[in-house]
Amino acid sequence: MMNCARVEGRLGLFGGSFDPVHLGHLLVAQAACEELGLSRLFFIPAAQSPFKPGAEPAPASARLAMLRLALAGEARYEIDDQEIRRGGVSYTIDTVRDYAARFAPAELFYLIGADHVSKLPQWREADELARLAQFVVIPRPGEVMAPPPVPFRVRTLGGFPLAVSSSQVRQRVKARQAVTHLVPAAVAEFIYNNRLYL
Ligand code: ATP
């Protein structure tokens, strides 16, 4: 098991659809842990992303199961299913408010891929969100890093840029192409055994 220099009271929040979780996500987590010295990092799967209104994700139970398989044995990572339990469209502000209330005075770092930076001002209650959490951007190949939008506090990590996306994994499964080395082996096995994304 790997270690990162942990600083108490620095919490990483990593929201997404995780449909499915892939190695790009795991490298985001590793970069954030190492570069920010997070004490804890929470993966927070969305019930329904506000930015993917037409898309019906795989059942929450399957997305959670794949996260558990991907994170097994990683003591520093936790899975928080609060957005799934709330149901409906998942708004980050609701989740960040919950963390701010429960963990005050911890510093909250919300992790996003470079593709989300330019859209931050459109996130619900953007001003309050910007006040409660710092945003941490991980480079994503093919995405030009937009300038940080006011009033967000944005920090960019070096990371491990990897051009893998969940949509690419889903498309490859549908086309009967291998997803080995794009997702953890146990996740690939889960996808095949449960006939997901066909
Ligand atoms: P999809 O292809 O279905 O849109 P995705 O691969 O972007 O999915 P999400 O679960 O929607 O995966 O992403 C959660 C978060 O992780 C987002 O902030 C996204 O930008 C970030 N992310 C996902 N993949 C990468 C990657 N390869 N590098 C950096 N950030 C990533």
GROMACS .gro file of C-alpha atoms and ligand atoms in nm:
model
  229
    1MET     CA    1   0.000   0.000   0.000
    2MET     CA    2   0.124   0.347  -0.091
    3ASN     CA    3   0.155   0.638   0.139
    4CYS     CA    4   0.129   1.006   0.085
    5ALA     CA    5   0.240   1.270   0.332
    6ARG     CA    6  -0.086   1.331   0.509
    7VAL     CA    7  -0.184   1.659   0.660
    8GLU     CA    8  -0.474   1.636   0.904
    9GLY     CA    9  -0.781   1.828   0.805
   10ARG     CA   10  -0.723   1.832   0.431
   11LEU     CA   11  -1.008   1.644   0.269
   12GLY     CA   12  -1.032   1.553  -0.099
   13LEU     CA   13  -1.376   1.519  -0.255
   14PHE     CA   14  -1.396   1.343  -0.590
   15GLY     CA   15  -1.739   1.344  -0.751
   16GLY     CA   16  -1.834   1.181  -1.078
   17SER     CA   17  -2.054   0.928  -1.249
   18PHE     CA   18  -1.789   0.654  -1.223
   19ASP     CA   19  -1.973   0.466  -1.498
   20PRO     CA   20  -1.739   0.282  -1.473
   21VAL     CA   21  -1.445   0.390  -1.257
   22HIS     CA   22  -1.128   0.371  -1.469
   23LEU     CA   23  -0.753   0.416  -1.432
   24GLY     CA   24  -0.777   0.788  -1.517
   25HIS     CA   25  -0.988   0.833  -1.201
   26LEU     CA   26  -0.741   0.635  -0.990
   27LEU     CA   27  -0.450   0.843  -1.115
   28VAL     CA   28  -0.640   1.162  -1.035
   29ALA     CA   29  -0.680   1.030  -0.680
   30GLN     CA   30  -0.315   0.936  -0.653
   31ALA     CA   31  -0.197   1.276  -0.780
   32ALA     CA   32  -0.429   1.457  -0.542
   33CYS     CA   33  -0.317   1.253  -0.243
   34GLU     CA   34   0.049   1.302  -0.320
   35GLU     CA   35   0.052   1.662  -0.435
   36LEU     CA   36  -0.194   1.798  -0.177
   37GLY     CA   37  -0.103   1.575   0.117
   38LEU     CA   38  -0.468   1.487   0.172
   39SER     CA   39  -0.562   1.318   0.497
   40ARG     CA   40  -0.870   1.153   0.343
   41LEU     CA   41  -1.010   1.124  -0.007
   42PHE     CA   42  -1.378   1.052  -0.071
   43PHE     CA   43  -1.510   0.914  -0.399
   44ILE     CA   44  -1.867   1.041  -0.432
   45PRO     CA   45  -2.068   0.880  -0.714
   46ALA     CA   46  -2.353   1.096  -0.846
   47ALA     CA   47  -2.708   0.968  -0.872
   48GLN     CA   48  -2.754   1.170  -1.191
   49SER     CA   49  -2.510   1.430  -1.322
   50PRO     CA   50  -2.664   1.770  -1.407
   51PHE     CA   51  -2.434   1.775  -1.710
   52LYS     CA   52  -2.548   1.440  -1.851
   53PRO     CA   53  -2.929   1.485  -1.848
   54GLY     CA   54  -3.004   1.248  -2.136
   55ALA     CA   55  -2.775   0.972  -2.018
   56GLU     CA   56  -2.907   0.688  -1.809
   57PRO     CA   57  -2.609   0.566  -1.604
   58ALA     CA   58  -2.559   0.203  -1.506
   59PRO     CA   59  -2.748   0.122  -1.183
   60ALA     CA   60  -2.602   0.290  -0.878
   61SER     CA   61  -2.551  -0.050  -0.716
   62ALA     CA   62  -2.325  -0.158  -1.005
   63ARG     CA   63  -2.129   0.170  -1.007
   64LEU     CA   64  -2.079   0.139  -0.631
   65ALA     CA   65  -1.974  -0.225  -0.659
   66MET     CA   66  -1.712  -0.134  -0.921
   67LEU     CA   67  -1.579   0.147  -0.702
   68ARG     CA   68  -1.549  -0.096  -0.409
   69LEU     CA   69  -1.355  -0.340  -0.627
   70ALA     CA   70  -1.128  -0.065  -0.764
   71LEU     CA   71  -1.050   0.076  -0.419
   72ALA     CA   72  -1.019  -0.250  -0.226
   73GLY     CA   73  -0.719  -0.241   0.005
   74GLU     CA   74  -0.666   0.136  -0.032
   75ALA     CA   75  -0.715   0.254   0.324
   76ARG     CA   76  -0.681   0.621   0.237
   77TYR     CA   77  -0.978   0.615  -0.004
   78GLU     CA   78  -1.340   0.610   0.106
   79ILE     CA   79  -1.666   0.582  -0.085
   80ASP     CA   80  -1.948   0.816   0.010
   81ASP     CA   81  -2.289   0.719  -0.132
   82GLN     CA   82  -2.478   1.025  -0.006
   83GLU     CA   83  -2.565   1.152  -0.357
   84ILE     CA   84  -2.701   0.811  -0.451
   85ARG     CA   85  -2.906   0.801  -0.130
   86ARG     CA   86  -3.043   1.152  -0.196
   87GLY     CA   87  -3.137   1.046  -0.550
   88GLY     CA   88  -3.242   1.275  -0.833
   89VAL     CA   89  -2.997   1.517  -0.993
   90SER     CA   90  -2.683   1.547  -0.779
   91TYR     CA   91  -2.567   1.899  -0.707
   92THR     CA   92  -2.215   1.943  -0.572
   93ILE     CA   93  -2.320   2.230  -0.347
   94ASP     CA   94  -2.542   1.995  -0.141
   95THR     CA   95  -2.254   1.755  -0.089
   96VAL     CA   96  -1.995   2.021  -0.015
   97ARG     CA   97  -2.231   2.184   0.239
   98ASP     CA   98  -2.262   1.849   0.412
   99TYR     CA   99  -1.882   1.812   0.436
  100ALA     CA  100  -1.836   2.173   0.548
  101ALA     CA  101  -2.087   2.116   0.829
  102ARG     CA  102  -1.956   1.775   0.936
  103PHE     CA  103  -1.583   1.837   0.913
  104ALA     CA  104  -1.537   2.208   0.997
  105PRO     CA  105  -1.273   2.352   1.010
  106ALA     CA  106  -1.121   2.108   0.759
  107GLU     CA  107  -1.004   2.239   0.422
  108LEU     CA  108  -1.206   2.093   0.137
  109PHE     CA  109  -1.046   2.021  -0.200
  110TYR     CA  110  -1.288   1.931  -0.478
  111LEU     CA  111  -1.119   1.741  -0.760
  112ILE     CA  112  -1.218   1.793  -1.122
  113GLY     CA  113  -1.077   1.700  -1.460
  114ALA     CA  114  -0.969   1.985  -1.689
  115ASP     CA  115  -1.287   1.939  -1.894
  116HIS     CA  116  -1.496   2.089  -1.611
  117VAL     CA  117  -1.308   2.415  -1.543
  118SER     CA  118  -1.485   2.638  -1.792
  119LYS     CA  119  -1.826   2.514  -1.670
  120LEU     CA  120  -1.767   2.588  -1.300
  121PRO     CA  121  -1.960   2.920  -1.304
  122GLN     CA  122  -2.267   2.724  -1.419
  123TRP     CA  123  -2.259   2.490  -1.119
  124ARG     CA  124  -2.550   2.548  -0.880
  125GLU     CA  125  -2.485   2.820  -0.619
  126ALA     CA  126  -2.143   2.881  -0.769
  127ASP     CA  127  -2.050   3.165  -0.530
  128GLU     CA  128  -2.123   2.960  -0.220
  129LEU     CA  129  -1.948   2.657  -0.368
  130ALA     CA  130  -1.639   2.867  -0.442
  131ARG     CA  131  -1.640   2.990  -0.082
  132LEU     CA  132  -1.668   2.646   0.075
  133ALA     CA  133  -1.418   2.447  -0.133
  134GLN     CA  134  -1.098   2.493  -0.325
  135PHE     CA  135  -1.100   2.336  -0.668
  136VAL     CA  136  -0.821   2.115  -0.787
  137VAL     CA  137  -0.782   2.056  -1.157
  138ILE     CA  138  -0.613   1.753  -1.301
  139PRO     CA  139  -0.494   1.780  -1.661
  140ARG     CA  140  -0.678   1.566  -1.911
  141PRO     CA  141  -0.522   1.494  -2.250
  142GLY     CA  142  -0.707   1.672  -2.527
  143GLU     CA  143  -0.849   1.933  -2.290
  144VAL     CA  144  -0.711   2.284  -2.300
  145MET     CA  145  -0.689   2.417  -1.945
  146ALA     CA  146  -0.933   2.710  -1.926
  147PRO     CA  147  -0.832   3.007  -1.707
  148PRO     CA  148  -0.973   2.972  -1.355
  149PRO     CA  149  -1.312   3.145  -1.337
  150VAL     CA  150  -1.374   3.409  -1.067
  151PRO     CA  151  -1.450   3.363  -0.775
  152PHE     CA  152  -1.323   3.002  -0.771
  153ARG     CA  153  -0.997   2.920  -0.600
  154VAL     CA  154  -0.837   2.681  -0.847
  155ARG     CA  155  -0.515   2.492  -0.820
  156THR     CA  156  -0.371   2.276  -1.094
  157LEU     CA  157  -0.188   1.952  -1.030
  158GLY     CA  158   0.079   1.786  -1.240
  159GLY     CA  159  -0.099   1.454  -1.221
  160PHE     CA  160  -0.056   1.163  -1.457
  161PRO     CA  161  -0.237   1.271  -1.773
  162LEU     CA  162  -0.413   0.968  -1.912
  163ALA     CA  163  -0.654   0.975  -2.204
  164VAL     CA  164  -0.909   0.730  -2.067
  165SER     CA  165  -1.276   0.810  -2.019
  166SER     CA  166  -1.576   0.613  -1.900
  167SER     CA  167  -1.751   0.671  -2.233
  168GLN     CA  168  -1.453   0.520  -2.413
  169VAL     CA  169  -1.469   0.215  -2.184
  170ARG     CA  170  -1.845   0.177  -2.243
  171GLN     CA  171  -1.803   0.211  -2.621
  172ARG     CA  172  -1.525  -0.046  -2.624
  173VAL     CA  173  -1.730  -0.297  -2.424
  174LYS     CA  174  -2.023  -0.247  -2.662
  175ALA     CA  175  -1.790  -0.302  -2.959
  176ARG     CA  176  -1.654  -0.618  -2.790
  177GLN     CA  177  -1.307  -0.460  -2.762
  178ALA     CA  178  -1.085  -0.528  -2.462
  179VAL     CA  179  -1.086  -0.286  -2.170
  180THR     CA  180  -0.794  -0.459  -2.001
  181HIS     CA  181  -0.546  -0.199  -1.871
  182LEU     CA  182  -0.807   0.078  -1.889
  183VAL     CA  183  -0.992  -0.031  -1.575
  184PRO     CA  184  -0.869  -0.244  -1.282
  185ALA     CA  185  -0.885  -0.617  -1.361
  186ALA     CA  186  -1.161  -0.677  -1.103
  187VAL     CA  187  -1.371  -0.402  -1.260
  188ALA     CA  188  -1.329  -0.550  -1.609
  189GLU     CA  189  -1.438  -0.887  -1.472
  190PHE     CA  190  -1.743  -0.728  -1.306
  191ILE     CA  191  -1.841  -0.558  -1.633
  192TYR     CA  192  -1.818  -0.885  -1.828
  193ASN     CA  193  -1.989  -1.098  -1.563
  194ASN     CA  194  -2.280  -0.856  -1.529
  195ARG     CA  195  -2.308  -0.789  -1.901
  196LEU     CA  196  -2.285  -0.413  -1.849
  197TYR     CA  197  -2.265  -0.166  -2.138
  198LEU     CA  198  -2.359  -0.414  -2.411
  199ATP     P1  199  -1.770   1.013  -1.934
  199ATP     O1  200  -1.673   0.970  -2.039
  199ATP     O2  201  -1.887   0.920  -1.919
  199ATP     O3  202  -1.811   1.158  -1.947
  199ATP     P2  203  -1.556   1.047  -1.737
  199ATP     O4  204  -1.449   0.955  -1.784
  199ATP     O5  205  -1.536   1.194  -1.761
  199ATP     O6  206  -1.699   0.999  -1.792
  199ATP     P3  207  -1.665   1.090  -1.471
  199ATP     O7  208  -1.699   0.987  -1.371
  199ATP     O8  209  -1.774   1.167  -1.532
  199ATP     O9  210  -1.576   1.016  -1.583
  199ATP    O10  211  -1.554   1.188  -1.413
  199ATP     C1  212  -1.546   1.226  -1.277
  199ATP     C2  213  -1.438   1.331  -1.266
  199ATP    O11  214  -1.312   1.275  -1.303
  199ATP     C3  215  -1.459   1.453  -1.357
  199ATP    O12  216  -1.415   1.567  -1.287
  199ATP     C4  217  -1.367   1.422  -1.474
  199ATP    O13  218  -1.324   1.541  -1.537
  199ATP     C5  219  -1.252   1.353  -1.404
  199ATP     N1  220  -1.181   1.262  -1.494
  199ATP     C6  221  -1.228   1.150  -1.551
  199ATP     N2  222  -1.135   1.090  -1.626
  199ATP     C7  223  -1.023   1.165  -1.616
  199ATP     C8  224  -0.891   1.156  -1.673
  199ATP     N3  225  -0.858   1.058  -1.755
  199ATP     N4  226  -0.802   1.252  -1.637
  199ATP     C9  227  -0.837   1.355  -1.555
  199ATP     N5  228  -0.960   1.369  -1.500
  199ATP    C10  229  -1.052   1.276  -1.530
   0.00000   0.00000   0.00000
